[in-house]
Coordinates of C-alpha atoms in Angstrom, one line a residue:
X1 CA 2.4 -34.9 -5.4
X2 CA 1.2 -36.2 -2.2
X3 CA -1.4 -33.5 -2.1
X4 CA -3.2 -34.8 -5.2
X5 CA -5.6 -37.4 -5.3
X6 CA -5.4 -40.0 -8.0
X7 CA -8.3 -42.2 -8.0
X8 CA -11.8 -42.4 -6.7
X9 CA -12.8 -46.1 -5.9
X10 CA -15.9 -47.4 -7.0
X11 CA -16.7 -47.6 -2.9
X12 CA -17.0 -43.9 -2.8
X13 CA -19.3 -43.1 -5.6
X14 CA -22.4 -41.9 -3.6
X15 CA -23.2 -38.4 -4.5
X16 CA -22.2 -37.2 -0.9
X17 CA -18.7 -39.0 -1.1
X18 CA -18.1 -37.7 -4.8
X19 CA -18.8 -33.9 -3.8
X20 CA -16.7 -34.1 -0.7
X21 CA -13.8 -35.4 -2.3
X22 CA -14.0 -33.0 -5.2
X23 CA -14.9 -30.0 -3.4
X24 CA -11.8 -30.7 -1.3
X25 CA -9.6 -31.0 -4.5
X26 CA -10.2 -27.8 -6.6
X27 CA -7.4 -28.7 -8.8
X28 CA -9.6 -31.2 -10.4
X29 CA -11.5 -28.8 -12.6
X30 CA -12.9 -31.1 -15.4
X31 CA -14.9 -34.3 -16.2
X32 CA -14.3 -36.6 -19.1
X33 CA -16.5 -39.4 -20.1
X34 CA -14.5 -42.2 -21.7
X35 CA -16.3 -44.5 -23.9
X36 CA -14.9 -47.3 -26.1
X37 CA -16.0 -47.6 -29.6
X38 CA -15.9 -51.1 -31.6
X39 CA -12.3 -50.0 -32.8
X40 CA -10.9 -49.5 -29.2
X41 CA -11.0 -45.9 -29.5
X42 CA -11.5 -44.0 -26.5
X43 CA -13.5 -40.6 -26.2
X44 CA -12.0 -37.6 -24.5
X45 CA -13.6 -34.0 -23.7
X46 CA -13.6 -31.5 -20.9
X47 CA -16.7 -31.1 -19.1
X48 CA -16.5 -28.1 -16.2
X49 CA -16.7 -29.6 -12.8
X50 CA -19.4 -27.4 -11.7
X51 CA -21.7 -29.0 -14.3
X52 CA -21.0 -32.6 -13.0
X53 CA -21.3 -31.5 -9.2
X54 CA -24.7 -29.9 -10.0
X55 CA -25.9 -33.0 -11.5
X56 CA -24.1 -36.2 -10.5
X57 CA -27.1 -38.6 -10.8
X58 CA -28.1 -37.1 -14.4
X59 CA -24.4 -38.4 -15.5
X60 CA -25.5 -41.7 -14.4
X61 CA -28.6 -41.5 -16.6
X62 CA -27.0 -40.5 -19.7
X63 CA -26.9 -36.7 -19.1
X64 CA -24.1 -36.3 -21.7
X65 CA -24.5 -37.1 -25.5
X66 CA -22.1 -37.4 -28.6
X67 CA -22.5 -37.7 -32.2
X68 CA -22.4 -41.3 -33.0
X69 CA -21.1 -40.9 -36.3
X70 CA -17.8 -39.5 -35.0
X71 CA -17.0 -42.9 -33.2
X72 CA -16.7 -46.1 -34.6
X73 CA -20.3 -47.8 -34.8
X74 CA -20.7 -48.2 -38.6
X75 CA -24.3 -49.5 -39.6
X76 CA -25.4 -48.4 -36.0
X77 CA -24.7 -44.6 -35.5
X78 CA -25.6 -43.2 -38.9
X79 CA -25.5 -39.8 -40.3
X80 CA -29.4 -39.6 -40.1
X81 CA -29.4 -41.3 -36.6
X82 CA -26.3 -40.6 -34.5
X83 CA -27.3 -39.3 -31.4
X84 CA -25.5 -41.7 -28.9
X85 CA -26.1 -41.2 -25.2
X86 CA -22.9 -41.4 -22.4
X87 CA -23.9 -43.4 -19.5
X88 CA -21.5 -42.9 -16.6
X89 CA -20.3 -46.3 -15.0
X90 CA -20.5 -45.9 -11.3
X91 CA -19.3 -49.5 -10.6
X92 CA -15.5 -49.2 -11.2
X93 CA -12.6 -47.0 -10.2
X94 CA -12.4 -43.4 -11.5
X95 CA -8.9 -42.1 -12.4
X96 CA -7.6 -38.6 -12.3
X97 CA -5.6 -37.4 -15.3
X98 CA -3.3 -34.5 -14.5
X99 CA -1.9 -32.0 -16.8
X100 CA 1.7 -31.3 -15.5
X101 CA 2.2 -28.5 -17.8
X102 CA -0.9 -26.5 -16.8
X103 CA -0.5 -25.4 -13.2
X104 CA -3.7 -23.9 -11.2
X105 CA -2.9 -20.4 -10.1
X106 CA -4.8 -20.9 -6.9
X107 CA -4.0 -24.2 -5.8
X108 CA -0.3 -24.3 -7.5
X109 CA -1.2 -27.8 -8.4
X110 CA -1.4 -29.4 -11.8
X111 CA -5.0 -29.0 -13.2
X112 CA -6.8 -32.4 -13.2
X113 CA -9.4 -34.1 -15.1
X114 CA -11.8 -37.0 -13.5
X115 CA -11.9 -39.7 -16.3
X116 CA -15.0 -41.6 -15.7
X117 CA -15.7 -44.9 -17.8
X118 CA -19.1 -45.0 -19.5
X119 CA -21.3 -47.0 -21.7
X120 CA -22.3 -45.6 -25.1
X121 CA -26.0 -46.1 -25.8
X122 CA -27.7 -45.8 -29.4
X123 CA -31.3 -45.9 -29.1
X124 CA -31.2 -46.6 -25.6
X125 CA -29.2 -49.8 -26.6
X126 CA -25.4 -50.4 -25.5
X127 CA -23.2 -50.6 -28.4
X128 CA -19.8 -50.0 -27.1
X129 CA -16.9 -52.1 -26.3
X130 CA -17.1 -51.7 -22.5
X131 CA -20.8 -53.0 -22.4
X132 CA -20.0 -56.1 -24.4
X133 CA -17.4 -57.0 -21.8
X134 CA -19.9 -56.4 -18.9
X135 CA -22.4 -58.7 -20.8
X136 CA -19.9 -61.6 -21.3
X137 CA -18.9 -61.5 -17.7
X138 CA -22.4 -61.4 -16.4
X139 CA -23.3 -64.3 -18.9
X140 CA -20.1 -66.4 -17.9
X141 CA -20.8 -65.9 -14.2
X142 CA -24.3 -66.6 -14.2
X143 CA -24.1 -69.6 -16.6
X144 CA -21.3 -71.1 -14.6
X145 CA -23.2 -70.6 -11.3
X146 CA -26.2 -72.3 -12.7
X147 CA -23.8 -75.1 -14.1
X148 CA -22.4 -75.8 -10.6
X149 CA -25.9 -75.9 -9.2
X150 CA -27.3 -78.4 -11.6
X151 CA -24.1 -80.6 -11.8
X152 CA -22.8 -80.5 -8.3
X153 CA -20.2 -83.1 -9.5
X154 CA -18.4 -80.5 -11.2
X155 CA -17.0 -79.5 -7.9
X156 CA -16.4 -82.9 -6.8
X157 CA -12.3 -82.5 -7.0
X158 CA -12.5 -79.3 -4.8
X159 CA -12.8 -79.1 -0.9
X160 CA -16.1 -77.0 -1.1
X161 CA -19.6 -77.3 -2.4
X162 CA -21.9 -75.1 -4.6
X163 CA -23.8 -73.7 -1.4
X164 CA -20.4 -72.5 -0.1
X165 CA -19.9 -70.1 -3.2
X166 CA -20.2 -66.5 -2.4
X167 CA -19.1 -65.2 -6.0
X168 CA -17.3 -66.3 -9.0
X169 CA -14.2 -64.1 -10.0
X170 CA -12.7 -63.4 -13.4
X171 CA -9.2 -62.0 -12.9
X172 CA -7.3 -60.6 -15.9
X173 CA -3.9 -58.9 -16.5
X174 CA -2.2 -57.6 -19.5
X175 CA 1.9 -56.8 -20.1
X176 CA 2.5 -53.7 -21.9
X177 CA 5.3 -53.7 -24.6
X178 CA 6.2 -50.5 -26.5
X179 CA 9.1 -48.9 -28.7
X180 CA 10.6 -45.5 -27.5
X181 CA 12.8 -43.1 -29.5
X182 CA 14.0 -39.5 -29.7
X183 CA 11.9 -37.7 -32.2
X184 CA 13.1 -37.6 -36.0
X185 CA 15.9 -40.0 -35.2
X186 CA 16.0 -43.4 -37.0
X187 CA 18.0 -46.3 -36.4
X188 CA 19.5 -48.7 -39.1
X189 CA 17.3 -51.8 -39.4
X190 CA 20.2 -54.0 -40.0
X191 CA 21.8 -52.7 -36.9
X192 CA 18.4 -53.2 -34.8
X193 CA 18.1 -56.7 -36.1
X194 CA 21.7 -57.6 -35.3
X195 CA 21.3 -56.2 -31.7
X196 CA 18.3 -58.1 -31.4
X197 CA 19.9 -61.3 -32.7
X198 CA 22.8 -60.8 -30.1
X199 CA 20.4 -59.9 -27.5
X200 CA 22.3 -56.9 -26.3
X201 CA 19.4 -54.9 -25.1
X202 CA 17.1 -57.6 -23.4
X203 CA 17.1 -56.8 -19.7
X204 CA 20.0 -54.5 -19.9
X205 CA 20.6 -51.4 -17.9
X206 CA 18.5 -48.2 -18.6
X207 CA 20.2 -44.8 -19.0
X208 CA 19.3 -41.2 -19.3
X209 CA 15.7 -39.9 -20.2
X210 CA 14.6 -43.5 -21.0
X211 CA 15.5 -44.4 -17.4
X212 CA 13.9 -41.3 -16.0
X213 CA 10.9 -41.5 -17.8
X214 CA 10.4 -45.3 -17.1
X215 CA 10.9 -44.8 -13.1
X216 CA 8.6 -41.9 -13.4
X217 CA 5.8 -44.0 -14.8
X218 CA 6.3 -46.6 -12.3
X219 CA 6.1 -44.0 -9.3
X220 CA 2.9 -42.6 -11.0
X221 CA 1.4 -46.2 -11.3
X222 CA 2.0 -46.7 -7.5
X223 CA 0.1 -43.3 -6.7
X224 CA -2.8 -44.7 -8.7
X225 CA -2.7 -48.1 -6.9
X226 CA -2.0 -50.0 -10.1
X227 CA 0.8 -51.8 -8.1
X228 CA 3.4 -52.0 -10.8
X229 CA 5.6 -55.2 -10.7
X230 CA 8.4 -54.5 -13.2
X231 CA 9.7 -52.1 -15.8
X232 CA 12.5 -53.4 -18.1
X233 CA 14.2 -53.4 -21.6
X234 CA 12.7 -55.8 -24.0
X235 CA 14.7 -57.5 -26.8
X236 CA 14.5 -54.9 -29.4
X237 CA 16.8 -51.7 -29.4
X238 CA 20.4 -50.4 -30.2
X239 CA 22.8 -48.6 -28.2
X240 CA 22.2 -44.7 -28.0
X241 CA 24.7 -42.2 -29.0
X242 CA 26.3 -39.4 -26.6
X243 CA 25.4 -35.8 -27.9
X244 CA 27.7 -32.7 -27.8
X245 CA 25.6 -31.5 -24.8
X246 CA 26.2 -34.8 -22.7
X247 CA 22.6 -36.0 -23.5
X248 CA 21.6 -39.3 -25.2
X249 CA 20.7 -39.3 -29.0
X250 CA 19.3 -41.8 -31.3
X251 CA 17.5 -43.6 -28.7
X252 CA 15.6 -46.6 -30.1
X253 CA 14.5 -49.0 -27.3
X254 CA 11.9 -51.6 -26.8
X255 CA 10.4 -51.6 -23.0
X256 CA 8.1 -53.6 -20.9
X257 CA 5.8 -52.8 -17.9
X258 CA 3.8 -55.0 -15.8
X259 CA 1.2 -54.7 -13.0
X260 CA -0.9 -56.6 -10.9
X261 CA -4.0 -58.4 -12.0
X262 CA -7.5 -57.1 -11.5
X263 CA -11.1 -58.2 -12.1
X264 CA -11.6 -58.2 -15.9
X265 CA -13.5 -55.2 -16.4
X266 CA -10.9 -53.0 -14.4
X267 CA -8.1 -54.8 -15.8
X268 CA -9.1 -53.1 -19.4
X269 CA -9.9 -49.8 -17.7
X270 CA -6.6 -49.9 -15.9
X271 CA -4.5 -50.7 -19.2
X272 CA -6.4 -47.9 -21.3
X273 CA -5.3 -45.4 -18.6
X274 CA -1.7 -46.6 -18.0
X275 CA -1.0 -46.5 -22.1
X276 CA -1.9 -42.7 -21.9
X277 CA 0.1 -42.3 -18.7
X278 CA 3.1 -43.9 -20.4
X279 CA 2.8 -41.7 -23.6
X280 CA 2.4 -38.7 -21.6
X281 CA 5.3 -39.3 -19.1
X282 CA 7.8 -40.1 -21.9
X283 CA 6.9 -37.2 -23.9
X284 CA 7.5 -34.9 -21.0
X285 CA 10.9 -36.3 -21.3
X286 CA 11.2 -35.5 -25.1
X287 CA 10.7 -39.0 -26.0
X288 CA 8.3 -40.4 -28.6
X289 CA 6.3 -43.6 -27.8
X290 CA 4.6 -45.9 -30.1
X291 CA 2.3 -49.0 -29.3
X292 CA 2.3 -50.3 -32.8
X293 CA 2.4 -54.0 -33.0
X294 CA 5.2 -53.7 -35.6
X295 CA 6.9 -50.4 -35.9
X296 CA 9.9 -51.5 -37.4
X297 CA 10.4 -54.2 -40.2
X298 CA 12.3 -57.3 -39.7
X299 CA 12.7 -56.3 -35.9
X300 CA 10.9 -57.7 -32.8
X301 CA 7.2 -56.1 -32.5
X302 CA 5.5 -55.2 -29.3
X303 CA 3.1 -57.7 -27.7
X304 CA 0.4 -57.4 -24.9
X305 CA 0.1 -60.6 -23.5
X306 CA -3.2 -61.1 -21.8
X307 CA -3.7 -63.3 -18.8
X308 CA -7.1 -64.7 -17.7
X309 CA -8.1 -66.8 -14.8
X310 CA -11.1 -68.1 -12.8
X311 CA -11.6 -68.2 -9.2
X312 CA -14.4 -68.5 -6.6
X313 CA -14.7 -66.3 -3.2
X314 CA -16.2 -68.7 -0.6
X315 CA -18.7 -67.5 2.1
X316 CA -15.9 -67.9 4.6
X317 CA -13.7 -65.5 2.8
X318 CA -11.3 -67.9 1.3
X319 CA -10.4 -67.6 -2.4
X320 CA -9.9 -70.7 -4.5
X321 CA -8.4 -70.8 -8.0
X322 CA -10.7 -73.1 -10.3
X323 CA -8.0 -73.7 -12.7
X324 CA -5.5 -75.4 -10.1
X325 CA -6.1 -79.1 -9.9
X326 CA -6.1 -80.9 -6.5
X327 CA -5.1 -84.1 -8.3
X328 CA -2.0 -84.9 -10.0
X329 CA -2.8 -82.9 -13.2
X330 CA -1.8 -79.7 -14.9
X331 CA -5.0 -78.3 -14.6
X332 CA -8.7 -79.0 -13.1
X333 CA -11.5 -80.0 -15.3
X334 CA -12.5 -76.0 -15.2
X335 CA -9.1 -75.2 -16.6
X336 CA -8.8 -78.0 -19.0
X337 CA -12.3 -77.0 -20.4
X338 CA -11.5 -73.1 -20.6
X339 CA -8.6 -74.0 -22.8
X340 CA -10.4 -76.2 -25.0
X341 CA -13.1 -73.6 -25.4
X342 CA -10.6 -70.9 -26.5
X343 CA -8.6 -73.3 -28.9
X344 CA -11.9 -74.5 -30.7
X345 CA -13.2 -71.2 -31.3
X346 CA -10.3 -69.2 -32.0
X347 CA -11.2 -68.6 -35.6
X348 CA -14.1 -66.2 -34.5
X349 CA -12.0 -64.8 -31.5
X350 CA -8.9 -64.1 -33.6
X351 CA -10.5 -61.1 -35.6
X352 CA -10.9 -59.4 -32.3
X353 CA -7.4 -60.0 -31.3
X354 CA -5.7 -59.0 -34.4
X355 CA -7.9 -56.6 -36.3
X356 CA -5.2 -54.5 -38.0
X357 CA -2.5 -54.8 -40.8
X358 CA 0.2 -54.0 -38.0
X359 CA -1.2 -56.7 -35.8
X360 CA -0.8 -59.5 -38.5
X361 CA 2.6 -58.3 -39.6
X362 CA 3.8 -59.2 -36.1
X363 CA 2.5 -62.6 -36.2
X364 CA 5.1 -64.4 -38.3
X365 CA 7.3 -67.2 -37.4
X366 CA 10.9 -66.4 -36.3
X367 CA 9.9 -63.6 -33.8
X368 CA 8.5 -65.6 -31.1
X369 CA 5.1 -64.4 -31.9
X370 CA 2.2 -67.0 -32.0
X371 CA 1.0 -68.0 -35.6
X372 CA -0.6 -71.6 -34.6
X373 CA -3.9 -72.5 -32.7
X374 CA -2.1 -74.4 -30.0
X375 CA -1.4 -74.7 -26.4
X376 CA 1.4 -76.3 -24.1
X377 CA 0.9 -77.5 -20.6
X378 CA 4.4 -78.5 -19.8
X379 CA 6.9 -81.4 -20.0
X380 CA 5.7 -82.9 -16.6
X381 CA 3.2 -82.0 -14.0
X382 CA 5.7 -81.7 -11.1
X383 CA 8.1 -79.1 -13.1
X384 CA 6.3 -76.2 -15.0
X385 CA 7.9 -75.1 -18.3
X386 CA 7.3 -72.5 -20.7
X387 CA 6.7 -72.8 -24.4
X388 CA 7.1 -69.5 -26.0
X389 CA 6.2 -70.7 -29.7
X390 CA 2.6 -71.4 -28.7
X391 CA -0.7 -69.2 -28.7
X392 CA -2.1 -70.2 -25.1
X393 CA 0.5 -70.7 -22.4
X394 CA -0.3 -72.2 -19.2
X395 CA 1.2 -70.3 -16.3
X396 CA 1.8 -72.3 -12.9
X397 CA 3.5 -71.9 -9.7
X398 CA 3.7 -75.0 -7.7
X399 CA 4.2 -72.7 -4.6
X400 CA 1.1 -70.6 -5.2
X401 CA -1.9 -72.3 -6.5
X402 CA -3.7 -68.8 -6.9
X403 CA -1.4 -67.8 -9.6
X404 CA -2.4 -70.6 -12.1
X405 CA -3.5 -68.9 -15.3
X406 CA -3.6 -68.9 -19.1
X407 CA -1.6 -66.2 -21.1
X408 CA -2.9 -65.5 -24.5
X409 CA 0.5 -64.4 -26.6
X410 CA -1.1 -63.2 -29.6
X411 CA -2.6 -59.6 -28.6
X412 CA -0.7 -56.5 -29.2
X413 CA -0.8 -53.1 -27.6
X414 CA -3.5 -51.7 -29.7
X415 CA -5.7 -54.8 -29.4
X416 CA -9.1 -53.8 -27.8
X417 CA -8.8 -55.5 -24.4
X418 CA -12.6 -55.1 -23.8
X419 CA -13.4 -57.0 -26.8
X420 CA -10.6 -59.5 -26.5
X421 CA -11.6 -60.4 -23.2
X422 CA -15.0 -60.7 -24.0
X423 CA -14.6 -63.1 -26.8
X424 CA -12.2 -65.3 -24.6
X425 CA -14.7 -65.5 -21.7
X426 CA -17.4 -66.8 -24.3
X427 CA -15.1 -69.4 -25.7
X428 CA -14.1 -70.6 -22.4
X429 CA -17.7 -70.8 -21.6
X430 CA -18.6 -73.0 -24.2
X431 CA -15.6 -75.4 -23.3
X432 CA -17.1 -75.3 -19.8
X433 CA -20.6 -76.3 -20.9
X434 CA -19.5 -79.3 -22.8
X435 CA -17.2 -80.6 -20.0
X436 CA -19.5 -80.0 -17.1
X437 CA -22.9 -81.5 -18.8
X438 CA -21.0 -84.4 -20.1
X439 CA -19.5 -85.1 -16.6
X440 CA -15.9 -84.9 -18.2
X441 CA -13.1 -85.4 -15.4
X442 CA -9.6 -84.4 -15.7
X443 CA -8.2 -87.5 -17.5
X444 CA -11.0 -87.3 -20.2
X445 CA -10.2 -83.7 -21.0
X446 CA -6.3 -83.9 -21.0
X447 CA -6.8 -86.9 -23.2
X448 CA -8.8 -84.8 -25.6
X449 CA -6.7 -81.8 -25.5
X450 CA -3.6 -83.8 -26.3
X451 CA -5.1 -85.8 -29.1
X452 CA -3.3 -86.5 -32.4
X453 CA -4.5 -85.2 -35.8
X454 CA -7.2 -87.6 -37.2
X455 CA -8.0 -88.9 -33.7
X456 CA -11.8 -89.0 -32.9
X457 CA -13.0 -86.6 -30.0
X458 CA -16.4 -85.3 -28.8
X459 CA -15.6 -81.6 -28.6
X460 CA -12.5 -80.6 -30.4
X461 CA -12.3 -81.0 -34.3
X462 CA -11.1 -84.7 -35.4
X463 CA -8.7 -83.4 -38.0
X464 CA -6.6 -81.0 -35.8
X465 CA -4.1 -81.2 -32.8
X466 CA -4.2 -78.6 -30.0
X467 CA -1.2 -79.4 -27.8
X468 CA 2.5 -79.3 -28.5
X469 CA 5.4 -79.4 -26.1
X470 CA 7.9 -78.7 -28.9
X471 CA 9.1 -75.5 -30.6
X472 CA 6.3 -75.5 -33.3
X473 CA 8.5 -73.5 -35.5
X474 CA 11.5 -75.8 -35.5
X475 CA 9.7 -79.2 -35.0
X476 CA 7.1 -79.1 -37.5
X477 CA 7.2 -78.1 -41.5
X478 CA 5.2 -75.2 -42.7
X479 CA 2.8 -77.9 -44.1
X480 CA 2.5 -79.8 -40.9
X481 CA 1.8 -76.6 -38.9
X482 CA -1.2 -75.7 -41.3
X483 CA -2.6 -79.3 -41.3
X484 CA -2.4 -79.9 -37.5
X485 CA -3.1 -76.2 -36.1
X486 CA -4.9 -74.5 -38.9
X487 CA -3.7 -71.8 -41.5
X488 CA -2.8 -68.6 -39.9
X489 CA -4.4 -65.6 -41.6
X490 CA -2.1 -63.2 -43.3
X491 CA -4.5 -60.3 -44.0
X492 CA -7.5 -58.8 -42.2
X493 CA -9.6 -59.9 -45.1
X494 CA -8.5 -63.7 -44.4
X495 CA -8.9 -63.1 -40.7
X496 CA -12.5 -61.6 -40.8
X497 CA -13.5 -64.6 -43.0
X498 CA -13.6 -66.9 -39.7
X499 CA -16.8 -64.9 -38.9
X500 CA -18.4 -66.1 -41.8
X501 CA -16.9 -69.7 -42.6
X502 CA -17.6 -70.8 -38.8
X503 CA -21.2 -70.0 -38.2
X504 CA -21.6 -72.7 -35.5
X505 CA -18.6 -71.0 -33.7
X506 CA -20.0 -67.6 -34.0
X507 CA -23.0 -68.7 -32.2
X508 CA -20.6 -69.2 -29.0
X509 CA -20.1 -65.4 -29.3
X510 CA -23.9 -64.4 -29.8
X511 CA -24.9 -66.7 -26.9
X512 CA -27.1 -64.8 -24.5
X513 CA -27.1 -61.7 -26.6
X514 CA -23.3 -60.8 -25.8
X515 CA -22.5 -60.1 -29.5
X516 CA -25.4 -59.2 -31.5
X517 CA -25.7 -59.6 -35.3
X518 CA -25.9 -55.6 -35.5
X519 CA -22.8 -55.4 -33.5
X520 CA -20.8 -58.1 -35.3
X521 CA -21.8 -56.6 -38.5
X522 CA -20.7 -53.2 -37.3
X523 CA -17.4 -54.5 -36.2
X524 CA -16.7 -56.1 -39.7
X525 CA -17.5 -52.9 -41.4
X526 CA -15.2 -51.1 -39.1
X527 CA -12.4 -53.4 -39.5
X528 CA -12.9 -53.6 -43.2
X529 CA -13.0 -50.1 -43.8
X530 CA -9.9 -49.4 -41.5
X531 CA -8.0 -52.3 -43.5
X532 CA -8.6 -50.8 -46.8
X533 CA -8.0 -47.0 -45.7
X534 CA -4.7 -47.9 -44.2
X535 CA -3.5 -49.8 -47.2
X536 CA -4.4 -46.8 -49.6
X537 CA -3.5 -43.7 -47.3
X538 CA -0.7 -45.2 -45.2
X539 CA 1.1 -48.2 -46.5
X540 CA 1.0 -47.2 -50.2
X541 CA 2.4 -43.6 -49.2
X542 CA 5.0 -45.1 -46.9
X543 CA 6.1 -47.7 -49.6
X544 CA 6.3 -45.0 -52.2
X545 CA 8.7 -42.9 -50.2
X546 CA 10.9 -46.1 -49.6
X547 CA 10.7 -46.8 -53.1
X548 CA 11.8 -43.3 -54.2
X549 CA 14.6 -43.3 -51.6
X550 CA 15.9 -46.8 -53.2
X551 CA 18.0 -44.6 -55.7
X552 CA 21.1 -45.3 -57.9
X553 CA 24.0 -44.3 -55.7
X554 CA 26.8 -45.8 -58.1
X555 CA 28.7 -43.6 -60.6
X556 CA 28.5 -45.3 -64.2
X557 CA 32.5 -45.0 -64.6
X558 CA 33.2 -46.8 -61.4
X559 CA 30.4 -49.6 -61.5
X560 CA 31.1 -53.3 -62.2
X561 CA 29.0 -55.4 -64.1
X562 CA 27.6 -57.0 -61.1
X563 CA 26.7 -53.2 -59.8
X564 CA 24.8 -52.7 -63.0
X565 CA 23.1 -55.9 -62.7
X566 CA 22.0 -55.6 -59.1
X567 CA 20.7 -51.8 -60.1
X568 CA 18.7 -53.2 -63.0
X569 CA 16.9 -55.7 -60.7
X570 CA 16.1 -53.0 -58.4
X571 CA 14.8 -50.5 -60.9
X572 CA 12.8 -53.3 -62.6
X573 CA 11.2 -53.9 -59.0
X574 CA 10.6 -50.2 -58.4
X575 CA 8.6 -49.9 -61.8
X576 CA 6.7 -53.1 -61.1
X577 CA 5.6 -52.1 -57.8
X578 CA 4.9 -48.4 -58.4
X579 CA 4.9 -47.2 -61.9
X580 CA 2.3 -47.4 -64.7
X581 CA 2.7 -47.4 -68.5
X582 CA 0.4 -47.4 -71.5
X583 CA 0.8 -51.2 -71.5
X584 CA 1.2 -52.1 -67.9
X585 CA -0.5 -51.3 -64.6
X586 CA 1.4 -51.3 -61.4
X587 CA 0.7 -53.1 -58.2
X588 CA -0.1 -49.7 -56.6
X589 CA -2.8 -49.0 -59.1
X590 CA -4.3 -52.6 -59.3
X591 CA -4.5 -52.2 -55.2
X592 CA -6.3 -48.9 -55.8
X593 CA -8.8 -50.4 -58.2
X594 CA -9.7 -53.4 -56.2
X595 CA -10.2 -51.2 -53.3
X596 CA -12.5 -48.9 -55.5
X597 CA -14.6 -51.9 -56.5
X598 CA -14.4 -53.4 -53.0
X599 CA -13.1 -56.8 -54.4
X600 CA -11.6 -57.6 -51.0
X601 CA -10.4 -61.1 -52.1
X602 CA -8.5 -59.6 -54.8
X603 CA -7.1 -56.7 -52.5
X604 CA -5.9 -59.3 -50.0
X605 CA -4.0 -61.2 -52.6
X606 CA -2.3 -58.0 -53.8
X607 CA -1.6 -56.9 -50.6
X608 CA 0.3 -60.2 -49.8
X609 CA 2.1 -59.8 -53.4
X610 CA 3.0 -56.2 -52.4
X611 CA 4.6 -57.1 -49.2
X612 CA 6.7 -59.9 -50.8
X613 CA 8.0 -57.5 -53.7
X614 CA 8.7 -54.8 -51.2
X615 CA 10.8 -57.3 -49.0
X616 CA 12.6 -58.6 -52.1
X617 CA 13.2 -54.9 -52.9
X618 CA 14.6 -54.3 -49.6
X619 CA 17.2 -57.2 -49.8
X620 CA 18.2 -56.4 -53.3
X621 CA 19.1 -52.8 -52.3
X622 CA 20.7 -53.8 -49.5
X623 CA 23.1 -56.3 -51.4
X624 CA 23.5 -53.4 -54.0
X625 CA 24.8 -51.0 -51.4
X626 CA 27.2 -53.3 -49.8
X627 CA 28.9 -54.1 -53.1
X628 CA 29.8 -50.3 -53.6
X629 CA 32.9 -49.1 -52.6
X630 CA 32.1 -45.2 -53.0
X631 CA 28.7 -43.9 -51.8

């Protein structure tokens, strides 16, 4: 393993360096350009290394093309205009992806593929997720730089001036949670739920192939320079069983892996590569990995908390965290303003954070998943605390000022990190423009961020509250939560409505051309199509199998009146959900009909009704089985 090369850093991307490195490592036989479409899908191909080495500069100019209709750019790359250029990005790290099941005959080493992040251009215009993030980063840095120059008082609380700034730094990190299981083995949902409630799995000892795979992942991450910080069990899972051969079977566990922060673009690249590394490493250990946000009903889903920070590098080499206050405050003016920008504009950020059916299933009260647009700063400035019931958490370490940052708790493993970060930075920038141009101090911003519902404010909405140090699920009623923090969307249709109902907030994303109208329209089309397709081709099929498996299991001669009544209720639900008659249309058919005529408002309402009916069916069937002596 030590003979392999794992990364070509951006400092070594001259033609000369690239050739020297790759010619010395003939086991790296292919190149793959990695573009990210608007749904977060990454491209993968195998280009022989000789083609790349013969025309390295050509790859920087778009020497490779793809069929844009095969990736997700609806309304942009169409069937009659599908050519999309793939432009290699030389300003980031390149990783080598090794196939440990394909050993090169000459070198006796695994065959490697050089993964090069790229931009996707249609009609010479960047249209991919990566390019959107790059534009948002440039916009944020340039605008903030100009604001500091025009309003030097914005830096009054720091011990440096505008002239001392060498570079503005955007730091980011993600945490990756996932479920792992042995193929074809399913655990009982009630057993999983009970284990979760008893906290039997969280931080418990790893065993067998799960331990091996996780340790291999962490070791490989070190080789790649990701600087892993921890891998551990999460709250979900059950105790595995010991098979006849001595190996563990019926594995069903939830894990988390964390690694060191980096700049925003590299953060998104790192996470994309690590996700594939995890999946392949566990597969080599005969384990399935799923990054679904809610793979098991009524059991904890998987999150991907996104950490964001802003710092400056001074000309003397010193690094200063712009979120850390030098006064008796939770945050600096930059920190308060950034939080306010995210919270105020979250209705147009949320569609990019939770764009799938699966993601919204995770965001429900009771599973420590955030449903309210609210932050928490802590009970006191002197003693940092953590409120796990809110959307935007402040992370502080009094002994390490550089660690001050925000943690967005809503993303999941399939959230497109490129677009998520892009929208967050644009939201933060809106708050910063307000605070700096209006010469707001820490006291002003803390007061506005802590406002009560109905209290006047200059930037935040009057009828809303934005901060709570309480457990928002226990302290407030459902009605109070909606009134104070906004109504959480329950379907993709409801989530996408934010892009139509808040045009003034949408302008925040469109500032400086970061999100163009065509990109926003393409994103909406892509997410809507996926929503409808998943409902009709996955959710209905999965529910149909579940309904068919909810069979009568009692024998009439041994059944009591309660058993008969229980079964009758179950059978009525089965028919209502799935079975058509001449006089009645089932929920399934209503959903298909609403999809066909593109009545998305009706489809959204029917989806909620279907989920409620399925939940009722599961409960009834569980009670029915528990009352039977003979099954």
